[in-house]
Amino acid sequence: MAYASRTRIIETLIPAGDMSLLLDDEVADNNTVTSARFDAICQAVDNELNAMLRGLYAVPFSEVPDLLGRIADAKVAYMMYGRRPTPKPDNITDANAWAEKRLADVLARRVQLTETASSPVRTPPPVASKKDTDRIFTQDMLDSMP
């Protein structure tokens, strides 16, 4: 299951009547849109998100968290508009910037994806082993400093 949803993208990101976003080189003769290009971009976004979230979460997600779906929607819409020779609309550029910030927050663990999806992978912190030979200053040197 792809993280992005064509329906959510159309409803939330695409200006009314601008269905040309979903029209590409693969439009059939009867003017119906094939989804091969859209599906390929969704797969690329899914792979990118999985690679970034691997180690923090068990990926791929079986149930897509809402935040992850919204991030994926914004990235897919941005990539679809990137295929066009015209400038990207401001709302698409803004949505992509928002998605990048939210993804950075998730990676920095400032924001967590919902617990109902895959719970985060817990790894213990690294343990540092300190020995007296690792010290730059000995206790005698420290005691003699003013």
GROMACS .gro file of N, CA and C in nm:
model
  438
    1MET      N    1   0.085  -0.117   0.000
    1MET     CA    2   0.000   0.000   0.000
    1MET      C    3   0.089   0.124   0.000
    2ALA      N    4   0.060   0.213  -0.092
    2ALA     CA    5   0.138   0.336  -0.101
    2ALA      C    6   0.101   0.430   0.013
    3TYR      N    7   0.198   0.507   0.059
    3TYR     CA    8   0.172   0.603   0.167
    3TYR      C    9   0.089   0.720   0.116
    4ALA      N   10   0.111   0.760  -0.009
    4ALA     CA   11   0.037   0.873  -0.067
    4ALA      C   12  -0.096   0.823  -0.122
    5SER      N   13  -0.192   0.913  -0.128
    5SER     CA   14  -0.324   0.880  -0.180
    5SER      C   15  -0.362   0.979  -0.289
    6ARG      N   16  -0.394   0.927  -0.406
    6ARG     CA   17  -0.435   1.013  -0.517
    6ARG      C   18  -0.556   1.097  -0.476
    7THR      N   19  -0.651   1.037  -0.407
    7THR     CA   20  -0.772   1.108  -0.364
    7THR      C   21  -0.738   1.223  -0.270
    8ARG      N   22  -0.652   1.196  -0.170
    8ARG     CA   23  -0.614   1.303  -0.076
    8ARG      C   24  -0.540   1.415  -0.147
    9ILE      N   25  -0.453   1.380  -0.241
    9ILE     CA   26  -0.378   1.482  -0.314
    9ILE      C   27  -0.474   1.571  -0.393
   10ILE      N   28  -0.569   1.509  -0.463
   10ILE     CA   29  -0.664   1.587  -0.542
   10ILE      C   30  -0.748   1.676  -0.452
   11GLU      N   31  -0.793   1.623  -0.338
   11GLU     CA   32  -0.882   1.699  -0.250
   11GLU      C   33  -0.810   1.809  -0.173
   12THR      N   34  -0.685   1.788  -0.137
   12THR     CA   35  -0.619   1.884  -0.048
   12THR      C   36  -0.514   1.973  -0.113
   13LEU      N   37  -0.452   1.927  -0.221
   13LEU     CA   38  -0.339   2.002  -0.275
   13LEU      C   39  -0.360   2.060  -0.414
   14ILE      N   40  -0.442   1.998  -0.495
   14ILE     CA   41  -0.455   2.042  -0.634
   14ILE      C   42  -0.563   2.149  -0.644
   15PRO      N   43  -0.529   2.264  -0.704
   15PRO     CA   44  -0.631   2.367  -0.721
   15PRO      C   45  -0.749   2.313  -0.801
   16ALA      N   46  -0.868   2.359  -0.770
   16ALA     CA   47  -0.989   2.311  -0.836
   16ALA      C   48  -0.976   2.321  -0.987
   17GLY      N   49  -1.006   2.214  -1.054
   17GLY     CA   50  -1.005   2.213  -1.200
   17GLY      C   51  -0.869   2.188  -1.263
   18ASP      N   52  -0.762   2.180  -1.186
   18ASP     CA   53  -0.628   2.161  -1.243
   18ASP      C   54  -0.595   2.012  -1.246
   19MET      N   55  -0.670   1.937  -1.323
   19MET     CA   56  -0.646   1.794  -1.331
   19MET      C   57  -0.530   1.761  -1.423
   20SER      N   58  -0.471   1.863  -1.486
   20SER     CA   59  -0.358   1.837  -1.575
   20SER      C   60  -0.240   1.780  -1.499
   21LEU      N   61  -0.239   1.795  -1.365
   21LEU     CA   62  -0.132   1.735  -1.286
   21LEU      C   63  -0.128   1.584  -1.306
   22LEU      N   64  -0.245   1.525  -1.315
   22LEU     CA   65  -0.250   1.380  -1.325
   22LEU      C   66  -0.246   1.331  -1.469
   23LEU      N   67  -0.245   1.424  -1.564
   23LEU     CA   68  -0.233   1.384  -1.704
   23LEU      C   69  -0.084   1.381  -1.740
   24ASP      N   70  -0.042   1.275  -1.800
   24ASP     CA   71   0.098   1.266  -1.838
   24ASP      C   72   0.110   1.203  -1.975
   25ASP      N   73   0.227   1.155  -2.009
   25ASP     CA   74   0.252   1.099  -2.142
   25ASP      C   75   0.169   0.975  -2.167
   26GLU      N   76   0.114   0.919  -2.061
   26GLU     CA   77   0.048   0.790  -2.074
   26GLU      C   78  -0.104   0.803  -2.074
   27VAL      N   79  -0.156   0.912  -2.130
   27VAL     CA   80  -0.300   0.930  -2.140
   27VAL      C   81  -0.349   0.848  -2.258
   28ALA      N   82  -0.449   0.765  -2.234
   28ALA     CA   83  -0.501   0.680  -2.340
   28ALA      C   84  -0.581   0.763  -2.441
   29ASP      N   85  -0.614   0.701  -2.553
   29ASP     CA   86  -0.685   0.772  -2.660
   29ASP      C   87  -0.820   0.828  -2.614
   30ASN      N   88  -0.887   0.759  -2.523
   30ASN     CA   89  -1.018   0.806  -2.479
   30ASN      C   90  -1.006   0.906  -2.363
   31ASN      N   91  -0.885   0.962  -2.345
   31ASN     CA   92  -0.859   1.067  -2.246
   31ASN      C   93  -0.873   1.020  -2.102
   32THR      N   94  -0.854   0.892  -2.077
   32THR     CA   95  -0.852   0.844  -1.940
   32THR      C   96  -0.707   0.841  -1.893
   33VAL      N   97  -0.688   0.868  -1.768
   33VAL     CA   98  -0.553   0.877  -1.714
   33VAL      C   99  -0.508   0.740  -1.666
   34THR      N  100  -0.391   0.697  -1.712
   34THR     CA  101  -0.335   0.574  -1.659
   34THR      C  102  -0.252   0.611  -1.537
   35SER      N  103  -0.234   0.519  -1.449
   35SER     CA  104  -0.170   0.553  -1.322
   35SER      C  105  -0.025   0.506  -1.313
   36ALA      N  106   0.033   0.460  -1.422
   36ALA     CA  107   0.169   0.405  -1.415
   36ALA      C  108   0.270   0.508  -1.366
   37ARG      N  109   0.265   0.631  -1.419
   37ARG     CA  110   0.360   0.734  -1.379
   37ARG      C  111   0.337   0.774  -1.233
   38PHE      N  112   0.211   0.794  -1.197
   38PHE     CA  113   0.176   0.830  -1.059
   38PHE      C  114   0.223   0.721  -0.963
   39ASP      N  115   0.196   0.594  -0.997
   39ASP     CA  116   0.237   0.483  -0.912
   39ASP      C  117   0.388   0.475  -0.898
   40ALA      N  118   0.461   0.504  -1.005
   40ALA     CA  119   0.608   0.501  -0.999
   40ALA      C  120   0.660   0.610  -0.906
   41ILE      N  121   0.600   0.728  -0.910
   41ILE     CA  122   0.642   0.836  -0.821
   41ILE      C  123   0.606   0.802  -0.677
   42CYS      N  124   0.488   0.744  -0.655
   42CYS     CA  125   0.449   0.702  -0.519
   42CYS      C  126   0.549   0.600  -0.465
   43GLN      N  127   0.589   0.505  -0.549
   43GLN     CA  128   0.686   0.404  -0.506
   43GLN      C  129   0.820   0.466  -0.471
   44ALA      N  130   0.863   0.564  -0.550
   44ALA     CA  131   0.990   0.631  -0.522
   44ALA      C  132   0.983   0.706  -0.389
   45VAL      N  133   0.871   0.773  -0.362
   45VAL     CA  134   0.854   0.844  -0.235
   45VAL      C  135   0.849   0.745  -0.120
   46ASP      N  136   0.776   0.634  -0.136
   46ASP     CA  137   0.770   0.531  -0.032
   46ASP      C  138   0.909   0.478   0.000
   47ASN      N  139   0.987   0.450  -0.104
   47ASN     CA  140   1.123   0.398  -0.083
   47ASN      C  141   1.209   0.500  -0.009
   48GLU      N  142   1.197   0.627  -0.046
   48GLU     CA  143   1.274   0.732   0.021
   48GLU      C  144   1.235   0.742   0.168
   49LEU      N  145   1.105   0.743   0.196
   49LEU     CA  146   1.059   0.754   0.335
   49LEU      C  147   1.099   0.631   0.416
   50ASN      N  148   1.086   0.512   0.357
   50ASN     CA  149   1.126   0.390   0.427
   50ASN      C  150   1.275   0.391   0.461
   51ALA      N  151   1.356   0.438   0.367
   51ALA     CA  152   1.500   0.443   0.391
   51ALA      C  153   1.533   0.540   0.504
   52MET      N  154   1.461   0.652   0.509
   52MET     CA  155   1.487   0.752   0.614
   52MET      C  156   1.437   0.705   0.751
   53LEU      N  157   1.327   0.631   0.753
   53LEU     CA  158   1.266   0.592   0.880
   53LEU      C  159   1.314   0.456   0.931
   54ARG      N  160   1.387   0.384   0.848
   54ARG     CA  161   1.438   0.254   0.891
   54ARG      C  162   1.531   0.274   1.010
   55GLY      N  163   1.515   0.196   1.112
   55GLY     CA  164   1.594   0.212   1.235
   55GLY      C  165   1.514   0.282   1.343
   56LEU      N  166   1.425   0.374   1.303
   56LEU     CA  167   1.337   0.438   1.400
   56LEU      C  168   1.205   0.362   1.411
   57TYR      N  169   1.158   0.311   1.298
   57TYR     CA  170   1.031   0.241   1.292
   57TYR      C  171   1.047   0.114   1.210
   58ALA      N  172   0.956   0.020   1.233
   58ALA     CA  173   0.953  -0.101   1.152
   58ALA      C  174   0.883  -0.065   1.021
   59VAL      N  175   0.958  -0.061   0.913
   59VAL     CA  176   0.902  -0.024   0.783
   59VAL      C  177   0.907  -0.143   0.689
   60PRO      N  178   0.820  -0.152   0.590
   60PRO     CA  179   0.713  -0.058   0.558
   60PRO      C  180   0.598  -0.070   0.656
   61PHE      N  181   0.523   0.038   0.669
   61PHE     CA  182   0.409   0.040   0.760
   61PHE      C  183   0.294  -0.039   0.699
   62SER      N  184   0.228  -0.119   0.781
   62SER     CA  185   0.110  -0.190   0.732
   62SER      C  186  -0.011  -0.096   0.738
   63GLU      N  187  -0.015  -0.011   0.838
   63GLU     CA  188  -0.119   0.091   0.849
   63GLU      C  189  -0.047   0.226   0.846
   64VAL      N  190  -0.081   0.307   0.748
   64VAL     CA  191  -0.009   0.432   0.726
   64VAL      C  192  -0.052   0.538   0.829
   65PRO      N  193   0.041   0.588   0.911
   65PRO     CA  194   0.007   0.696   1.004
   65PRO      C  195  -0.036   0.821   0.926
   66ASP      N  196  -0.129   0.896   0.981
   66ASP     CA  197  -0.183   1.014   0.913
   66ASP      C  198  -0.073   1.112   0.874
   67LEU      N  199   0.017   1.140   0.966
   67LEU     CA  200   0.125   1.236   0.937
   67LEU      C  201   0.211   1.188   0.821
   68LEU      N  202   0.244   1.060   0.819
   68LEU     CA  203   0.326   1.006   0.711
   68LEU      C  204   0.252   1.013   0.578
   69GLY      N  205   0.122   0.990   0.579
   69GLY     CA  206   0.043   1.001   0.457
   69GLY      C  207   0.043   1.143   0.404
   70ARG      N  208   0.030   1.241   0.493
   70ARG     CA  209   0.031   1.381   0.450
   70ARG      C  210   0.167   1.423   0.397
   71ILE      N  211   0.274   1.373   0.460
   71ILE     CA  212   0.410   1.401   0.410
   71ILE      C  213   0.426   1.341   0.270
   72ALA      N  214   0.384   1.217   0.254
   72ALA     CA  215   0.395   1.150   0.124
   72ALA      C  216   0.313   1.221   0.018
   73ASP      N  217   0.191   1.265   0.053
   73ASP     CA  218   0.107   1.338  -0.043
   73ASP      C  219   0.178   1.462  -0.095
   74ALA      N  220   0.236   1.538  -0.003
   74ALA     CA  221   0.303   1.663  -0.042
   74ALA      C  222   0.423   1.634  -0.131
   75LYS      N  223   0.500   1.531  -0.099
   75LYS     CA  224   0.619   1.500  -0.178
   75LYS      C  225   0.581   1.447  -0.317
   76VAL      N  226   0.475   1.366  -0.325
   76VAL     CA  227   0.431   1.314  -0.455
   76VAL      C  228   0.378   1.428  -0.541
   77ALA      N  229   0.296   1.515  -0.485
   77ALA     CA  230   0.243   1.629  -0.562
   77ALA      C  231   0.357   1.716  -0.612
   78TYR      N  232   0.457   1.740  -0.527
   78TYR     CA  233   0.572   1.822  -0.566
   78TYR      C  234   0.647   1.757  -0.682
   79MET      N  235   0.665   1.625  -0.675
   79MET     CA  236   0.736   1.555  -0.782
   79MET      C  237   0.654   1.552  -0.911
   80MET      N  238   0.522   1.537  -0.898
   80MET     CA  239   0.436   1.539  -1.018
   80MET      C  240   0.443   1.677  -1.085
   81TYR      N  241   0.435   1.784  -1.006
   81TYR     CA  242   0.445   1.918  -1.063
   81TYR      C  243   0.585   1.944  -1.117
   82GLY      N  244   0.684   1.878  -1.061
   82GLY     CA  245   0.821   1.896  -1.108
   82GLY      C  246   0.841   1.847  -1.251
   83ARG      N  247   0.753   1.761  -1.299
   83ARG     CA  248   0.763   1.709  -1.435
   83ARG      C  249   0.713   1.810  -1.537
   84ARG      N  250   0.644   1.914  -1.491
   84ARG     CA  251   0.585   2.012  -1.582
   84ARG      C  252   0.686   2.124  -1.611
   85PRO      N  253   0.679   2.182  -1.729
   85PRO     CA  254   0.772   2.292  -1.762
   85PRO      C  255   0.735   2.424  -1.695
   86THR      N  256   0.615   2.434  -1.641
   86THR     CA  257   0.570   2.558  -1.577
   86THR      C  258   0.614   2.560  -1.431
   87PRO      N  259   0.621   2.678  -1.371
   87PRO     CA  260   0.658   2.686  -1.229
   87PRO      C  261   0.554   2.615  -1.141
   88LYS      N  262   0.602   2.564  -1.030
   88LYS     CA  263   0.512   2.497  -0.935
   88LYS      C  264   0.426   2.602  -0.864
   89PRO      N  265   0.299   2.569  -0.839
   89PRO     CA  266   0.215   2.662  -0.763
   89PRO      C  267   0.270   2.680  -0.621
   90ASP      N  268   0.242   2.796  -0.562
   90ASP     CA  269   0.293   2.826  -0.428
   90ASP      C  270   0.245   2.725  -0.325
   91ASN      N  271   0.119   2.680  -0.335
   91ASN     CA  272   0.070   2.586  -0.234
   91ASN      C  273   0.143   2.453  -0.241
   92ILE      N  274   0.187   2.411  -0.359
   92ILE     CA  275   0.262   2.285  -0.372
   92ILE      C  276   0.402   2.303  -0.314
   93THR      N  277   0.466   2.415  -0.342
   93THR     CA  278   0.598   2.444  -0.287
   93THR      C  279   0.591   2.455  -0.134
   94ASP      N  280   0.489   2.524  -0.084
   94ASP     CA  281   0.471   2.537   0.061
   94ASP      C  282   0.444   2.402   0.127
   95ALA      N  283   0.362   2.319   0.062
   95ALA     CA  284   0.331   2.186   0.117
   95ALA      C  285   0.457   2.101   0.123
   96ASN      N  286   0.542   2.110   0.021
   96ASN     CA  287   0.666   2.032   0.022
   96ASN      C  288   0.760   2.081   0.131
   97ALA      N  289   0.768   2.212   0.151
   97ALA     CA  290   0.853   2.266   0.258
   97ALA      C  291   0.801   2.219   0.394
   98TRP      N  292   0.668   2.221   0.412
   98TRP     CA  293   0.608   2.171   0.537
   98TRP      C  294   0.644   2.024   0.557
   99ALA      N  295   0.633   1.943   0.450
   99ALA     CA  296   0.662   1.800   0.459
   99ALA      C  297   0.808   1.777   0.497
  100GLU      N  298   0.898   1.853   0.440
  100GLU     CA  299   1.041   1.839   0.473
  100GLU      C  300   1.067   1.872   0.621
  101LYS      N  301   1.000   1.977   0.671
  101LYS     CA  302   1.017   2.013   0.813
  101LYS      C  303   0.961   1.906   0.904
  102ARG      N  304   0.842   1.854   0.872
  102ARG     CA  305   0.782   1.750   0.956
  102ARG      C  306   0.867   1.624   0.953
  103LEU      N  307   0.920   1.589   0.836
  103LEU     CA  308   1.006   1.471   0.826
  103LEU      C  309   1.133   1.490   0.908
  104ALA      N  310   1.190   1.609   0.905
  104ALA     CA  311   1.308   1.638   0.988
  104ALA      C  312   1.272   1.626   1.136
  105ASP      N  313   1.152   1.671   1.175
  105ASP     CA  314   1.108   1.657   1.315
  105ASP      C  315   1.093   1.511   1.354
  106VAL      N  316   1.040   1.429   1.265
  106VAL     CA  317   1.024   1.286   1.293
  106VAL      C  318   1.162   1.222   1.309
  107LEU      N  319   1.254   1.256   1.219
  107LEU     CA  320   1.388   1.196   1.224
  107LEU      C  321   1.465   1.241   1.349
  108ALA      N  322   1.438   1.363   1.395
  108ALA     CA  323   1.504   1.414   1.516
  108ALA      C  324   1.430   1.371   1.642
  109ARG      N  325   1.323   1.295   1.623
  109ARG     CA  326   1.240   1.244   1.734
  109ARG      C  327   1.172   1.354   1.813
  110ARG      N  328   1.149   1.469   1.750
  110ARG     CA  329   1.069   1.575   1.813
  110ARG      C  330   0.921   1.548   1.794
  111VAL      N  331   0.890   1.473   1.688
  111VAL     CA  332   0.752   1.434   1.658
  111VAL      C  333   0.751   1.284   1.636
  112GLN      N  334   0.652   1.217   1.695
  112GLN     CA  335   0.641   1.073   1.675
  112GLN      C  336   0.523   1.042   1.587
  113LEU      N  337   0.540   0.941   1.504
  113LEU     CA  338   0.428   0.892   1.428
  113LEU      C  339   0.336   0.818   1.526
  114THR      N  340   0.213   0.799   1.490
  114THR     CA  341   0.116   0.741   1.584
  114THR      C  342   0.161   0.604   1.632
  115GLU      N  343   0.128   0.575   1.756
  115GLU     CA  344   0.163   0.446   1.815
  115GLU      C  345   0.081   0.332   1.757
  116THR      N  346  -0.032   0.364   1.693
  116THR     CA  347  -0.114   0.258   1.637
  116THR      C  348  -0.051   0.195   1.514
  117ALA      N  349   0.041   0.267   1.453
  117ALA     CA  350   0.114   0.208   1.341
  117ALA      C  351   0.224   0.120   1.401
  118SER      N  352   0.336   0.113   1.340
  118SER     CA  353   0.446   0.035   1.396
  118SER      C  354   0.511   0.116   1.507
  119SER      N  355   0.528   0.055   1.623
  119SER     CA  356   0.591   0.129   1.731
  119SER      C  357   0.740   0.142   1.704
  120PRO      N  358   0.799   0.250   1.753
  120PRO     CA  359   0.940   0.275   1.725
  120PRO      C  360   1.029   0.160   1.772
  121VAL      N  361   1.133   0.138   1.698
  121VAL     CA  362   1.232   0.038   1.735
  121VAL      C  363   1.315   0.096   1.849
  122ARG      N  364   1.322   0.027   1.958
  122ARG     CA  365   1.398   0.076   2.073
  122ARG      C  366   1.539   0.019   2.069
  123THR      N  367   1.636   0.105   2.066
  123THR     CA  368   1.775   0.062   2.071
  123THR      C  369   1.840   0.128   2.191
  124PRO      N  370   1.919   0.054   2.265
  124PRO     CA  371   1.984   0.114   2.382
  124PRO      C  372   2.090   0.215   2.338
  125PRO      N  373   2.114   0.315   2.420
  125PRO     CA  374   2.218   0.412   2.385
  125PRO      C  375   2.355   0.347   2.389
  126PRO      N  376   2.450   0.399   2.313
  126PRO     CA  377   2.584   0.341   2.316
  126PRO      C  378   2.649   0.361   2.454
  127VAL      N  379   2.726   0.265   2.493
  127VAL     CA  380   2.793   0.270   2.623
  127VAL      C  381   2.939   0.307   2.600
  128ALA      N  382   2.984   0.410   2.670
  128ALA     CA  383   3.123   0.451   2.659
  128ALA      C  384   3.202   0.388   2.773
  129SER      N  385   3.315   0.335   2.740
  129SER     CA  386   3.397   0.276   2.844
  129SER      C  387   3.514   0.371   2.871
  130LYS      N  388   3.519   0.423   2.991
  130LYS     CA  389   3.625   0.516   3.030
  130LYS      C  390   3.724   0.445   3.122
  131LYS      N  391   3.850   0.465   3.091
  131LYS     CA  392   3.957   0.409   3.173
  131LYS      C  393   4.047   0.523   3.217
  132ASP      N  394   4.124   0.499   3.317
  132ASP     CA  395   4.218   0.601   3.364
  132ASP      C  396   4.317   0.638   3.254
  133THR      N  397   4.351   0.544   3.166
  133THR     CA  398   4.448   0.574   3.061
  133THR      C  399   4.388   0.662   2.952
  134ASP      N  400   4.254   0.674   2.947
  134ASP     CA  401   4.188   0.759   2.849
  134ASP      C  402   4.192   0.907   2.888
  135ARG      N  403   4.223   0.936   3.011
  135ARG     CA  404   4.218   1.073   3.060
  135ARG      C  405   4.339   1.154   3.012
  136ILE      N  406   4.311   1.278   2.979
  136ILE     CA  407   4.418   1.368   2.939
  136ILE      C  408   4.487   1.425   3.063
  137PHE      N  409   4.407   1.459   3.163
  137PHE     CA  410   4.459   1.514   3.287
  137PHE      C  411   4.442   1.411   3.399
  138THR      N  412   4.545   1.395   3.478
  138THR     CA  413   4.534   1.305   3.594
  138THR      C  414   4.467   1.380   3.708
  139GLN      N  415   4.423   1.307   3.805
  139GLN     CA  416   4.358   1.368   3.921
  139GLN      C  417   4.456   1.459   3.996
  140ASP      N  418   4.584   1.421   4.001
  140ASP     CA  419   4.686   1.505   4.067
  140ASP      C  420   4.700   1.639   3.995
  141MET      N  421   4.698   1.635   3.860
  141MET     CA  422   4.709   1.759   3.784
  141MET      C  423   4.589   1.849   3.809
  142LEU      N  424   4.471   1.790   3.814
  142LEU     CA  425   4.351   1.869   3.838
  142LEU      C  426   4.350   1.930   3.978
  143ASP      N  427   4.397   1.853   4.075
  143ASP     CA  428   4.401   1.903   4.212
  143ASP      C  429   4.498   2.018   4.227
  144SER      N  430   4.605   2.019   4.146
  144SER     CA  431   4.706   2.124   4.160
  144SER      C  432   4.670   2.252   4.084
  145MET      N  433   4.564   2.249   4.005
  145MET     CA  434   4.526   2.370   3.929
  145MET      C  435   4.454   2.468   4.021
  146PRO      N  436   4.477   2.599   3.995
  146PRO     CA  437   4.415   2.701   4.081
  146PRO      C  438   4.266   2.713   4.056
   0.00000   0.00000   0.00000
